[in-house]
CSV table of C-alpha atoms in Angstrom, one decimal:
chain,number,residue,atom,x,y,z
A,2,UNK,CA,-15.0,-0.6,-79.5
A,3,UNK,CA,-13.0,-0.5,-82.5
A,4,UNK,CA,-14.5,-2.9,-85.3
A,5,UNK,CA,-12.5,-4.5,-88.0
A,6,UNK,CA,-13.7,-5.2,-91.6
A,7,UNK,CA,-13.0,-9.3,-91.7
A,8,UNK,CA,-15.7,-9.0,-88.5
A,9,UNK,CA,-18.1,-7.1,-90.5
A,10,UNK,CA,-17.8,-9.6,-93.5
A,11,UNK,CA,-17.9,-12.7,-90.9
A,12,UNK,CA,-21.4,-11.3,-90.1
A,13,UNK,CA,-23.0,-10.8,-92.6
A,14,UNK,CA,-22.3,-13.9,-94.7
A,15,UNK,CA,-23.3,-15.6,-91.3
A,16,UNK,CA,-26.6,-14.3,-91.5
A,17,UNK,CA,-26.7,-15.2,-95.2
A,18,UNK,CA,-26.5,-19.0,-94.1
A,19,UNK,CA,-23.0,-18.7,-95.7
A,20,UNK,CA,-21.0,-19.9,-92.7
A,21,UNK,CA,-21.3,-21.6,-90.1
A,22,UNK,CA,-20.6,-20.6,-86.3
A,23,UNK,CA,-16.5,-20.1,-85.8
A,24,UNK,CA,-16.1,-20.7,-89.7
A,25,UNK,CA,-14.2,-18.1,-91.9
A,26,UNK,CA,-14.6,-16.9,-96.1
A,27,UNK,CA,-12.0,-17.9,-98.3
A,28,UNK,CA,-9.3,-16.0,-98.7
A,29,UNK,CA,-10.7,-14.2,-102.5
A,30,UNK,CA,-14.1,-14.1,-100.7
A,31,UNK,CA,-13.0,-12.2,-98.3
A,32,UNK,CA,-11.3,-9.7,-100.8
A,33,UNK,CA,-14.3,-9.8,-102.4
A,34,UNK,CA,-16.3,-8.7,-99.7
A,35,UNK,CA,-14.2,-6.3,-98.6
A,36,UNK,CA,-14.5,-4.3,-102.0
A,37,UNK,CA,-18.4,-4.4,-101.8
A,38,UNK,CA,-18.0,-3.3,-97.4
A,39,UNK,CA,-16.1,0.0,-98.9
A,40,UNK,CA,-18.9,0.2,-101.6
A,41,UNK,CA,-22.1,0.5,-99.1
A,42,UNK,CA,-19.9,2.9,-97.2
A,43,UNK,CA,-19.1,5.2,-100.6
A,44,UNK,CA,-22.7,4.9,-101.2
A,45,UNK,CA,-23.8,6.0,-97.9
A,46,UNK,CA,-21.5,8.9,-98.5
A,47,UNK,CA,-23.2,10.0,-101.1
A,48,UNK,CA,-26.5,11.0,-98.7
A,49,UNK,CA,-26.2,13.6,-96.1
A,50,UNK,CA,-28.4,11.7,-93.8
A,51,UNK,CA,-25.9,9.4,-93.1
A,52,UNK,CA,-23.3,11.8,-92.4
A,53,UNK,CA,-22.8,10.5,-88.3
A,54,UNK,CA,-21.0,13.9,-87.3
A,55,UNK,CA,-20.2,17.6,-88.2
A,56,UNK,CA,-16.2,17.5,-86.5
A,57,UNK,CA,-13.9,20.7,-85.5
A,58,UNK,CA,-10.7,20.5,-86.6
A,59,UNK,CA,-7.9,23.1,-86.3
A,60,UNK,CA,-5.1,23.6,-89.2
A,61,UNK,CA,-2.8,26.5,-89.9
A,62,UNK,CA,-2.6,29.0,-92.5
A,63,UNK,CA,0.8,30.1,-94.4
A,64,UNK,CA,1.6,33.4,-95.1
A,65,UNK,CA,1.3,33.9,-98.2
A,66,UNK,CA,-0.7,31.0,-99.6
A,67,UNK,CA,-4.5,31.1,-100.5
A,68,UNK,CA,-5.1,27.6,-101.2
A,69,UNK,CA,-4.6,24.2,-99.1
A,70,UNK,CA,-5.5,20.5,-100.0
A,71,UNK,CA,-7.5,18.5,-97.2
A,72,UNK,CA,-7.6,14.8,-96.8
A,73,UNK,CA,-6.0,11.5,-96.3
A,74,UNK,CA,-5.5,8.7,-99.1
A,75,UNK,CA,-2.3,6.8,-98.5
A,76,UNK,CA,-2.4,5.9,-102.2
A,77,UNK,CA,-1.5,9.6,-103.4
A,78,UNK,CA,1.4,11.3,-102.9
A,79,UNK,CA,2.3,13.9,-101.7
A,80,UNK,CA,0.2,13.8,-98.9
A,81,UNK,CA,-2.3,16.9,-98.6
A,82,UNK,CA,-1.7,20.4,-96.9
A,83,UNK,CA,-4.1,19.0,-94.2
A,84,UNK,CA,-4.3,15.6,-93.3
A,85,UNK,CA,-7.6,14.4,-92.2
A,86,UNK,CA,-10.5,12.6,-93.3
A,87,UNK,CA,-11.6,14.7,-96.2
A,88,UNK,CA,-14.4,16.7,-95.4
A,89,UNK,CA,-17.8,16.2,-97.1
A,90,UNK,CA,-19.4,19.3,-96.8
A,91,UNK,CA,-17.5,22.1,-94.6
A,92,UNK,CA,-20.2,24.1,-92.5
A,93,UNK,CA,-18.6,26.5,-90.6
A,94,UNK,CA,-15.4,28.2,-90.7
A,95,UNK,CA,-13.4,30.7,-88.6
A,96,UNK,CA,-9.9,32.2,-88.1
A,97,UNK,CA,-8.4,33.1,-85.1
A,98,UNK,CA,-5.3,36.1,-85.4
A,99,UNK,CA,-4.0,37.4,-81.5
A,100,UNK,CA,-6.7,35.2,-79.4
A,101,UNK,CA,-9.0,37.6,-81.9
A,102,UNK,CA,-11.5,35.0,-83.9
A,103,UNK,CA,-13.3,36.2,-87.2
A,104,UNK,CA,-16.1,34.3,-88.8
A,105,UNK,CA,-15.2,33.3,-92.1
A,106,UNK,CA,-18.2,33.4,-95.0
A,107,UNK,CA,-18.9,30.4,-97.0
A,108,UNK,CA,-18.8,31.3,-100.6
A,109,UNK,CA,-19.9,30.4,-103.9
A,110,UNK,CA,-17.9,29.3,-107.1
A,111,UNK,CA,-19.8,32.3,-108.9
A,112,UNK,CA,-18.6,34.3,-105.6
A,113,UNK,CA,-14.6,33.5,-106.0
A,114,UNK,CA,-14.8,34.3,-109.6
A,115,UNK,CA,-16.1,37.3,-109.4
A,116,UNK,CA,-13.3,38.7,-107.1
A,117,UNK,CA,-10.6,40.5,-109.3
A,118,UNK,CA,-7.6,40.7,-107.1
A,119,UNK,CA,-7.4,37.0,-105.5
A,120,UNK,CA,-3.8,37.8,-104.4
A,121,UNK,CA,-5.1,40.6,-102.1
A,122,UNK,CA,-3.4,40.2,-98.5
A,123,UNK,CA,-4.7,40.3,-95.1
A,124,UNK,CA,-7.0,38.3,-92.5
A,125,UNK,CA,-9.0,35.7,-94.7
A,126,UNK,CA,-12.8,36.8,-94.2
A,127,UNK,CA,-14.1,34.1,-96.7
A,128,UNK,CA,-13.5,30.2,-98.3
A,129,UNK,CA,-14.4,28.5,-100.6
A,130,UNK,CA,-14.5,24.8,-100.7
A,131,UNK,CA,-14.3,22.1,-103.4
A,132,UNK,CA,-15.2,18.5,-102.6
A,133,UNK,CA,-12.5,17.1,-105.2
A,134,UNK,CA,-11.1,13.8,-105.0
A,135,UNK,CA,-8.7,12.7,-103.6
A,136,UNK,CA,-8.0,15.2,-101.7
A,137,UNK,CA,-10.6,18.2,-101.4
A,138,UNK,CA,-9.8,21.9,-102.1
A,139,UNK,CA,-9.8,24.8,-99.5
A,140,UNK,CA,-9.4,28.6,-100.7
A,141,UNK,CA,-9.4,31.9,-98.4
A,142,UNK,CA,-9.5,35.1,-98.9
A,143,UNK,CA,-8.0,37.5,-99.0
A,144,UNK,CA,-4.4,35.6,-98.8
A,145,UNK,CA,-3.1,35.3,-95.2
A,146,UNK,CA,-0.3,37.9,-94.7
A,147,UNK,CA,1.0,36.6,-91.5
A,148,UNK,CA,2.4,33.2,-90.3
A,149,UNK,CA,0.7,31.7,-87.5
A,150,UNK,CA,-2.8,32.1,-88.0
A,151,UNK,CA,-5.4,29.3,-87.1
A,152,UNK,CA,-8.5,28.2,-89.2
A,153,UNK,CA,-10.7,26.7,-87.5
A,154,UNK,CA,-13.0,24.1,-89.7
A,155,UNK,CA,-16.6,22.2,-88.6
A,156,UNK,CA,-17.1,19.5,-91.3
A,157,UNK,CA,-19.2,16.5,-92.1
A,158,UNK,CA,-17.9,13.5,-92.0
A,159,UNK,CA,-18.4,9.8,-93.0
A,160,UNK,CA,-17.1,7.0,-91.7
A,161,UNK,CA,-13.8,5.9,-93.1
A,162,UNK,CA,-13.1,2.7,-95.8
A,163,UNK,CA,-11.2,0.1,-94.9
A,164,UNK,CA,-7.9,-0.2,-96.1
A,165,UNK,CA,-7.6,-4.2,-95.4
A,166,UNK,CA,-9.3,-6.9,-93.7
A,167,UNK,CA,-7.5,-6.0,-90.4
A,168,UNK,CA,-7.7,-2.5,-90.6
A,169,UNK,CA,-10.0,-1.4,-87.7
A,170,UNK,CA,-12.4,1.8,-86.6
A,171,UNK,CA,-14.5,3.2,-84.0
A,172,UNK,CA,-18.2,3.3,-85.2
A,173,UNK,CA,-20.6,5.4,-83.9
A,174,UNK,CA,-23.8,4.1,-82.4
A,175,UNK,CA,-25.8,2.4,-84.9
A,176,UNK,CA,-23.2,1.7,-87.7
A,177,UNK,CA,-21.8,-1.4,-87.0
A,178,UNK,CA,-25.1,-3.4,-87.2
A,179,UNK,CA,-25.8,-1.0,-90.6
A,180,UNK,CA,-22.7,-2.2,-92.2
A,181,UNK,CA,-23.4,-5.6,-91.8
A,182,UNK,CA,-26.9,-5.8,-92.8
A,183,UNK,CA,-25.9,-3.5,-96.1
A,184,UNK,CA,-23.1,-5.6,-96.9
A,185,UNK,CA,-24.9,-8.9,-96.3
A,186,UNK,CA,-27.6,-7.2,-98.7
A,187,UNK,CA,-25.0,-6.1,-101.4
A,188,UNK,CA,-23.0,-9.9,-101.5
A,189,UNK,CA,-26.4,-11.7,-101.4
A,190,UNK,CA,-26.8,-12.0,-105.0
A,191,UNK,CA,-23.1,-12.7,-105.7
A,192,UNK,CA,-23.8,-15.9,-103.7
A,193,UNK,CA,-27.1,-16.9,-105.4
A,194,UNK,CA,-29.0,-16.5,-102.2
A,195,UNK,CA,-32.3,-14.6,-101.1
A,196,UNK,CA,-31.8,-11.9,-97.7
A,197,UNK,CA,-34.1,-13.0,-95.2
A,198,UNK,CA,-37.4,-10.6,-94.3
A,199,UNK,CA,-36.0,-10.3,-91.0
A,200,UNK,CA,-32.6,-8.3,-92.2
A,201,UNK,CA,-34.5,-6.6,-94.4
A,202,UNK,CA,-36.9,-5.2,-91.2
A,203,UNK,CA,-34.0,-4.7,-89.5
A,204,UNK,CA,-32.0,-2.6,-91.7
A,205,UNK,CA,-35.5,-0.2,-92.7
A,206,UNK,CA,-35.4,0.2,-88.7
A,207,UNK,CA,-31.4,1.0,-88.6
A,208,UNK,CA,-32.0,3.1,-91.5
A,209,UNK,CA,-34.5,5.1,-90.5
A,210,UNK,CA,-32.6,5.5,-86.7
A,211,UNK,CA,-29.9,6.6,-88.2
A,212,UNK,CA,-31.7,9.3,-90.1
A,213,UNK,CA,-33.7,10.8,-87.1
A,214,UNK,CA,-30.3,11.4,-85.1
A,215,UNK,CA,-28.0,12.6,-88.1
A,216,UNK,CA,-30.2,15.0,-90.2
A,217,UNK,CA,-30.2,18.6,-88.7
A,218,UNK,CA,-30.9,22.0,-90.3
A,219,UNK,CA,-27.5,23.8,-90.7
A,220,UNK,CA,-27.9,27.2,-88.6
A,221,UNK,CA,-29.2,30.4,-90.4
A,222,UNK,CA,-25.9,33.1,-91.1
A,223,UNK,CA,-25.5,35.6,-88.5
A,224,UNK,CA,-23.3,37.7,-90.0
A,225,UNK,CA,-23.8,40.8,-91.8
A,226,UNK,CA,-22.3,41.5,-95.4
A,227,UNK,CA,-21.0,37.6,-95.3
A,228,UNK,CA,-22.6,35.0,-98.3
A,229,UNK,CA,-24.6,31.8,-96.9
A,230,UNK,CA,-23.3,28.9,-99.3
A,231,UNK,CA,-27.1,27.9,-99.2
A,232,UNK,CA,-28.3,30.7,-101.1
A,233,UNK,CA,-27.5,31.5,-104.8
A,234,UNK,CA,-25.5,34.4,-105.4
A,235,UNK,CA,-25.2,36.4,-108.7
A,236,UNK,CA,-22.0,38.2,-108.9
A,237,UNK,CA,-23.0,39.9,-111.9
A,238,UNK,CA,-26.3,41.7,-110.7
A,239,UNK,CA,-25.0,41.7,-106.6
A,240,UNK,CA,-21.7,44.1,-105.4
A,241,UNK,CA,-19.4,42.4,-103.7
A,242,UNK,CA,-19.1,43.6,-99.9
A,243,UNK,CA,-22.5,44.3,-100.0
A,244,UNK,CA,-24.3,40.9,-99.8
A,245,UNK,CA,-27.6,39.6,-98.3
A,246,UNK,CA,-27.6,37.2,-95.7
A,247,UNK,CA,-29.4,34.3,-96.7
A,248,UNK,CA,-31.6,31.6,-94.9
A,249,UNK,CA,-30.1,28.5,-94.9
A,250,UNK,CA,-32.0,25.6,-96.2
């Protein structure tokens, strides 16, 4: 069921003894609270635990062009290459040329400098990826030399903001009940109030739930001669082309 943010904020200043059953905030209270609801998610963004999926996504290279902006902010203009919640952390990568798919390795800053001829065409074997805001930063290599070509991208995700009071979402299991208890302990103090023991319990428990199904260890590399972004590599003392394959962590 998709959840709106004036819901969210109804509930928790509910079970801050702040209204009453069928009542509704002020109009600048519930501006108000809507800032701090997009501030618990932002924080939450910040941890990988709470990341509640790794999602596939499919975009499409352009001949000639190495590098591609990713995400969605309605506030910036123009929009990016790629529009799409804007990856945390991209885990997996691949492109697919003729039904053919090739792996793509997930490098290093140290890694991209270190390659001289970054113009080099042909079938993108590697990417980099930079988490900038507002819209994050995808580079392959070498540059495509073909239209047509599919990259396929598995990212982690966070749930979105919300734009307004009315703007909705689908949660996954477990968040809806997170974002109220967080949000009902972010406003308490704004109100003069205490948070009761029992949301306090409760949101340890949903914490800790939430924890046990999102963390995961992200697969070792399986692919010879190809960088694992979880191991440091040192351009200066390691060829490139002839890389170890790391462990991930």
């Amino acid at each position: 069921m998709a959840v709106n943010a004036q819901d969210i904020i109804n509930k928790s200043m509910r079970l801050l003894g702040l209204l009453a059953a069928g009542e509704a905030p002020t109009a600048s209270e519930a501006q108000d609270s809507l800032y701090s609801l997009n501030s618990v998610i932002d924080s939450y963004s910040a941890n990988p635990q709470y990341y509640f999926c790794t999602l596939a996504e499919q975009f499409t290279l352009v001949n000639g062009q190495n590098t591609y902006t990713i995400g969605n902010d309605p506030d910036t203009s123009p929009a990016a290459n790629w529009v799409t919640n804007r990856p945390i952390r991209i885990v997996g990568a691949f492109v697919r040329v003729n039904n053919v798919d090739t792996p793509l390795g997930l490098i290093t800053e140290q890694y991209w400098t270190s390659i001289a001829a970054k113009s080099t065409a042909g079938t993108p074997t590697k990417l980099l990826y930079r988490p900038n805001t507002p819209y994050g930063q995808i580079l392959v290599y070498p540059t495509p030399n073909a239209a047509g070509i599919s990259i396929f991208l598995r990212s982690e995700k966070m749930i979105s903001k919300y734009a307004s009071l009315v703007s909705t979402q689908y949660l996954p299991p477990g968040y809806q009940r997170l974002l109220e208890l967080s949000l009902a302990m972010e406003i308490a103090p704004e109100y003069g109030t205490r948070v009761a023991t029992e949301i306090l319990a409760n949101l340890k428990i949903d914490l800790d739930n939430l924890i046990r199904t999102n963390i995961q260890r992200l697969p070792n590399t399986k692919i010879a001669n190809i960088p694992n972004t979880n191991v440091y590599l040192d351009p200066a003392s390691t060829p490139l082309g002839n890389l170890p394959i790391g462990q991930a962590g």
